[in-house]
Every structure is written in structure tokens, then in C-alpha cells.
Coordinates of C-alpha atoms in Angstrom, one line a residue:
M27 CA 9.3 13.3 12.2
H28 CA 7.5 11.8 15.2
K29 CA 8.6 8.4 16.4
V30 CA 6.8 5.5 18.1
V31 CA 8.3 2.1 19.1
S32 CA 6.5 -0.9 17.8
R33 CA 6.0 -4.1 19.8
D34 CA 9.2 -5.7 18.7
G35 CA 11.3 -2.6 19.5
T36 CA 11.4 -1.2 16.0
T37 CA 11.1 2.5 15.7
I38 CA 8.4 3.7 13.3
A39 CA 8.5 7.3 12.0
Y40 CA 5.4 9.3 11.1
E41 CA 4.3 12.8 10.2
K42 CA 1.3 14.4 11.8
A43 CA -0.7 17.2 10.3
G44 CA -4.1 18.8 10.5
Q45 CA -7.1 18.7 12.9
G46 CA -10.2 16.5 13.2
P47 CA -10.9 12.8 13.3
P48 CA -7.7 10.7 12.8
I49 CA -6.8 8.9 9.6
V50 CA -3.6 6.8 9.2
L51 CA -2.1 6.6 5.7
L52 CA 0.2 3.8 4.5
G53 CA 1.7 3.3 1.1
G54 CA 2.5 0.3 -1.1
G55 CA 5.6 -0.9 -2.9
F56 CA 8.5 1.6 -3.5
R57 CA 6.8 4.2 -1.2
D58 CA 7.4 5.9 2.1
H59 CA 5.3 8.6 3.8
T60 CA 6.3 11.2 1.1
A61 CA 4.0 9.4 -1.3
F62 CA 1.2 11.4 0.5
D63 CA 2.9 14.8 0.3
T64 CA 0.3 16.1 -2.2
L65 CA -2.6 14.4 -0.5
V66 CA -2.1 15.6 3.1
P67 CA -2.6 19.3 2.5
H68 CA -6.1 18.5 1.1
L69 CA -7.0 16.4 4.1
A70 CA -5.5 18.5 6.9
D71 CA -8.3 21.1 7.2
H72 CA -10.7 18.3 8.1
L73 CA -8.7 15.4 9.5
T74 CA -5.7 14.7 11.7
V75 CA -3.4 12.9 9.3
Y76 CA -0.8 10.3 10.4
A77 CA 1.4 9.3 7.4
Y78 CA 4.0 6.8 8.4
D79 CA 7.0 5.1 7.0
R80 CA 6.5 1.3 6.9
R81 CA 9.4 -0.6 8.4
G82 CA 12.5 -0.6 6.3
R83 CA 11.5 2.6 4.6
G84 CA 12.3 6.3 5.1
Q85 CA 13.2 7.1 8.8
S86 CA 11.6 3.9 10.2
G87 CA 13.8 1.1 11.5
D88 CA 13.7 -2.5 10.5
S89 CA 14.3 -5.9 12.0
P90 CA 16.5 -8.8 10.8
A91 CA 13.5 -11.2 10.3
Y92 CA 10.4 -9.9 8.5
A93 CA 6.9 -11.0 9.3
V94 CA 3.6 -9.5 8.2
Q95 CA 2.4 -9.5 11.9
R96 CA 5.2 -7.1 12.7
E97 CA 3.8 -4.6 10.1
I98 CA 0.3 -5.0 11.6
E99 CA 1.8 -4.2 15.0
D100 CA 3.5 -1.1 13.5
M101 CA 0.2 0.1 12.3
E102 CA -1.4 -0.5 15.7
A103 CA 1.4 1.6 17.3
V104 CA 0.6 4.5 15.0
I105 CA -3.1 4.1 15.7
A106 CA -2.3 4.2 19.4
E107 CA -0.5 7.6 18.8
A108 CA -3.7 8.7 17.0
G109 CA -5.8 8.1 20.1
G110 CA -6.3 4.4 20.1
R111 CA -8.8 4.1 17.1
A112 CA -8.6 5.6 13.6
A113 CA -9.6 5.4 10.1
V114 CA -7.0 3.8 7.8
F115 CA -6.2 4.5 4.2
G116 CA -3.9 2.1 2.3
G117 CA -2.8 2.2 -1.2
S118 CA -1.8 -0.8 -3.4
S119 CA -0.1 -3.4 -1.2
G120 CA -0.7 -1.1 1.7
A121 CA -4.4 -1.6 1.1
I122 CA -3.9 -5.4 1.5
L123 CA -1.9 -4.8 4.6
A124 CA -4.6 -2.6 6.0
L125 CA -7.2 -5.3 5.3
R126 CA -5.0 -7.9 7.0
A127 CA -4.7 -5.6 10.0
A128 CA -8.5 -5.2 10.2
L129 CA -8.9 -9.0 10.0
A130 CA -6.4 -9.4 12.8
G131 CA -8.5 -7.0 15.0
A132 CA -6.6 -3.8 14.7
P133 CA -8.6 -0.8 16.1
I134 CA -9.7 0.6 12.8
S135 CA -12.9 2.7 12.7
K136 CA -13.3 2.8 8.9
L137 CA -11.2 1.4 6.1
A138 CA -10.4 3.1 2.7
L139 CA -8.4 1.2 0.1
L140 CA -6.9 2.3 -3.2
E141 CA -6.7 -0.5 -5.7
P142 CA -5.6 -3.5 -3.6
P143 CA -3.7 -5.6 -6.2
Y144 CA -5.2 -9.0 -5.6
R145 CA -5.0 -11.6 -8.4
V146 CA -8.3 -12.3 -9.9
P147 CA -9.3 -15.1 -12.4
G148 CA -8.6 -14.2 -16.1
F149 CA -5.4 -12.2 -15.4
R150 CA -1.8 -13.2 -15.2
T151 CA -0.1 -14.2 -12.0
P152 CA 3.6 -14.1 -11.0
P153 CA 5.6 -17.3 -11.6
A154 CA 5.6 -19.9 -8.8
D155 CA 9.2 -19.2 -7.8
F156 CA 8.8 -15.4 -7.9
A157 CA 9.6 -14.8 -4.2
E158 CA 12.7 -17.0 -4.3
R159 CA 14.1 -15.4 -7.5
L160 CA 13.5 -11.9 -6.0
D161 CA 15.3 -12.8 -2.8
A162 CA 18.2 -14.3 -4.8
L163 CA 18.7 -11.0 -6.8
L164 CA 18.7 -9.0 -3.6
D165 CA 21.0 -11.4 -1.8
Q166 CA 23.4 -10.8 -4.7
G167 CA 23.2 -7.1 -4.4
R168 CA 21.5 -6.7 -7.8
R169 CA 18.9 -4.2 -6.6
G170 CA 18.2 -2.6 -9.9
E171 CA 17.6 -6.0 -11.5
A172 CA 15.3 -6.9 -8.5
V173 CA 13.2 -3.8 -9.2
E174 CA 13.0 -4.7 -12.9
Y175 CA 12.0 -8.3 -12.1
F176 CA 9.3 -7.1 -9.6
L177 CA 7.8 -4.7 -12.1
A178 CA 7.9 -7.2 -15.0
Q179 CA 6.8 -10.4 -13.2
N180 CA 4.6 -9.1 -10.4
V181 CA 3.1 -5.9 -11.7
G182 CA 3.2 -7.0 -15.3
F183 CA 4.9 -3.9 -16.9
P184 CA 6.2 -4.3 -20.4
Q185 CA 9.8 -3.5 -21.0
A186 CA 9.0 -0.1 -22.5
W187 CA 7.3 1.0 -19.3
I188 CA 10.1 -0.3 -17.2
Q189 CA 12.6 1.7 -19.3
E190 CA 10.4 4.8 -18.7
W191 CA 10.7 4.2 -14.9
K192 CA 14.4 3.7 -15.2
D193 CA 14.7 7.0 -17.0
S194 CA 12.6 8.9 -14.4
P195 CA 13.9 10.7 -11.3
L196 CA 12.1 8.1 -9.1
W197 CA 14.4 5.2 -10.2
P198 CA 17.1 5.8 -7.5
S199 CA 14.5 5.8 -4.7
N200 CA 13.0 2.6 -6.2
E201 CA 16.4 0.9 -6.0
A202 CA 16.9 2.3 -2.5
L203 CA 13.7 0.6 -1.3
A204 CA 14.3 -2.7 -3.3
H205 CA 15.0 -4.6 0.0
T206 CA 11.3 -4.0 1.0
L207 CA 9.8 -5.7 -2.1
P208 CA 9.9 -9.1 -0.4
Y209 CA 7.8 -7.5 2.4
D210 CA 5.1 -6.5 -0.1
T211 CA 5.3 -9.9 -1.6
A212 CA 4.7 -11.5 1.8
V213 CA 1.8 -9.1 2.4
M214 CA 0.2 -10.3 -0.8
G215 CA 0.2 -13.9 0.4
D216 CA -1.1 -16.1 -2.4
G217 CA -2.5 -13.1 -4.1
R218 CA -6.2 -14.2 -4.1
V219 CA -9.0 -12.2 -2.7
P220 CA -9.7 -13.8 0.7
V221 CA -13.4 -14.0 0.1
E222 CA -14.3 -16.2 3.1
E223 CA -12.3 -14.1 5.6
L224 CA -13.6 -10.8 4.2
A225 CA -17.2 -12.0 4.5
G226 CA -16.7 -11.9 8.3
L227 CA -15.4 -8.3 8.3
P228 CA -18.4 -5.9 8.9
L229 CA -16.2 -2.8 8.9
E230 CA -17.4 0.0 6.7
T231 CA -14.9 0.0 3.7
L232 CA -14.5 2.3 0.7
V233 CA -12.6 0.7 -2.2
V234 CA -11.4 3.4 -4.6
N235 CA -10.1 2.9 -8.2
S236 CA -9.0 5.3 -10.9
D237 CA -11.0 5.6 -14.0
H238 CA -7.8 5.1 -16.0
T239 CA -6.4 2.1 -14.2
G240 CA -5.6 -1.3 -15.7
D241 CA -8.2 -4.0 -16.3
W242 CA -6.6 -6.3 -13.7
L243 CA -6.7 -3.6 -11.0
L244 CA -10.2 -2.6 -11.8
A245 CA -11.3 -6.3 -11.6
A246 CA -9.5 -6.6 -8.2
A247 CA -11.2 -3.5 -6.8
K248 CA -14.6 -4.8 -7.9
A249 CA -13.9 -8.2 -6.4
T250 CA -12.7 -6.7 -3.1
A251 CA -15.7 -4.4 -2.7
A252 CA -18.1 -7.3 -3.5
A253 CA -16.5 -9.6 -0.9
L254 CA -16.9 -7.1 1.9
P255 CA -20.3 -6.9 3.7
G256 CA -19.7 -3.2 4.4
G257 CA -17.8 -2.5 1.2
R258 CA -18.6 -0.1 -1.6
R259 CA -16.6 0.9 -4.6
L260 CA -15.9 4.4 -5.9
E261 CA -14.3 5.3 -9.2
L262 CA -12.5 8.6 -9.4
P263 CA -10.5 10.5 -12.0
G264 CA -6.9 9.5 -12.2
V265 CA -4.2 7.6 -14.0
W266 CA -2.9 4.1 -13.8
H267 CA -3.0 3.0 -10.1
R268 CA -3.3 6.5 -8.9
V269 CA -6.2 8.9 -8.2
L270 CA -5.7 12.6 -8.3
P271 CA -5.2 13.9 -4.7
E272 CA -7.5 16.9 -5.1
V273 CA -10.2 14.4 -6.0
L274 CA -9.3 11.7 -3.6
A275 CA -9.2 13.9 -0.5
P276 CA -12.8 15.1 -0.5
A277 CA -13.9 11.5 -0.9
L278 CA -11.8 10.4 2.0
V279 CA -13.0 13.4 4.2
D280 CA -16.7 12.6 3.4
F281 CA -16.1 8.9 4.1
V282 CA -14.3 9.4 7.4
T283 CA -16.6 12.2 8.7
G284 CA -19.9 11.0 7.3

């Protein structure tokens, strides 16, 4: 993997593939750059793709004290590697991080978001002490319980779905990345769509959702697109919180190159 040093000295690892206008990819909770392994081949004939490990994940380094601003600086370091300005695609909490970076003035040419998991009226929210209880579980080394708690209280999974995850081959990697769940929690902030801030962001933005996602995530996608002056929403075939890569890629290529 390629490496770049972020402003605070943390090493950020990324993969580079393809040829064409640059696009930077960043994932959400439980994910490193390998989340895009099935998407990158569909993009690489048209775009130069930079898929990076957010700090604390994969081959990227970390710092003792976390701050969302450090993650914004990490993204800016990767964009600098891409020539100083690039389109950015973020999924889930990575979509919210990408929006926060754009609001902070990161050199983003266009923004594509997959189902930013904002909290919208009419749907459940995590308990008020969610972050504190998550930190306590991790401080006690109870990584598996921390993952279960995050899925149940933040994502809203019923116990049967959590058990399916525990029985899947992905569970060990979920536990391995459990220490980054507080990072995603911090990125989310209070969870609400920052309507006033987004109203001042003229950046052309594509908000994508799956046609088989949850009601909460669909409502959040609609609210995000509506809050952005340059926003539009696109629904594509997929499953819960995921769009098929062979369908998503042409939409991203058209958006970035159009």
C-alpha cells in the first residue's frame, strides 16, 4: 500500500488504482479500504481511485487522542496525494465524515454519499449515555460486547440479526475494529442533519440509497439531499445499507465525469 503522513504525524495507508479524474473512497463503521475491493475494478477504467484506511484501521496508524479534525486532515492528506483536489465518496459514517470535511473547507470537487446515518424525527435514537457505555466496554477489553452494544443501540439491529453477524466470517474483523467505534460515534455528533450548515454548502452532491434499505436510512438520505443546495438523491438496486457495486460504479463515474 501507499503511505502518506497526516498533519499530526500519523501514517495513512491507501491503495491507488485506475486512470482518470481522482476519487477518494472512505468507509464507515467496521470497515477499512478492503470494503471497496468489489467496487474499485468497476471504477478503475474511468477514474483514478484512492481507497484509504481511516486512522486506527488496516495499515494506517493512530494517535492516542482521537479528534474528528484529525480524520479530516487525514482525508486532506490523501486528496493531496490525488493532486490537491478530488471527488470524495463516503459510505455510512464515512459519508458524514466526508460532509464534515467539505464543511471544513477540504478541497473536494464533488461529493457522493451512501446513506449517511443521520437521526431523523420519528425514528429511534441511541440512549443518552451511549458513548460512555461503549467506551466502558472497550476499556474493560470486552470488544465483542462493545460490537453487540453498538449494533443494538446505535444501528438498531434486533438480536437475531446480531446473531447472524456473529455467525458470519466478518465477526472477527468487526471485533478487531471495535476500538474505532467511538471514532464513528464522534463523527456522528448529535446525530441530527445539520440543516443550517448544509444550506451553506454549494458543492454538487449525490446522495445514494439502496432500494431495499431501512426506513430510517431512507428518511435520512432524503433529508440530507433536501438540505443541500447542490444535492440530489439517487435510489439504486441493493440490500440493506449497501448498493450493488456493478450498479453503483456507473453512477459514480457519470457523476464525477459529467
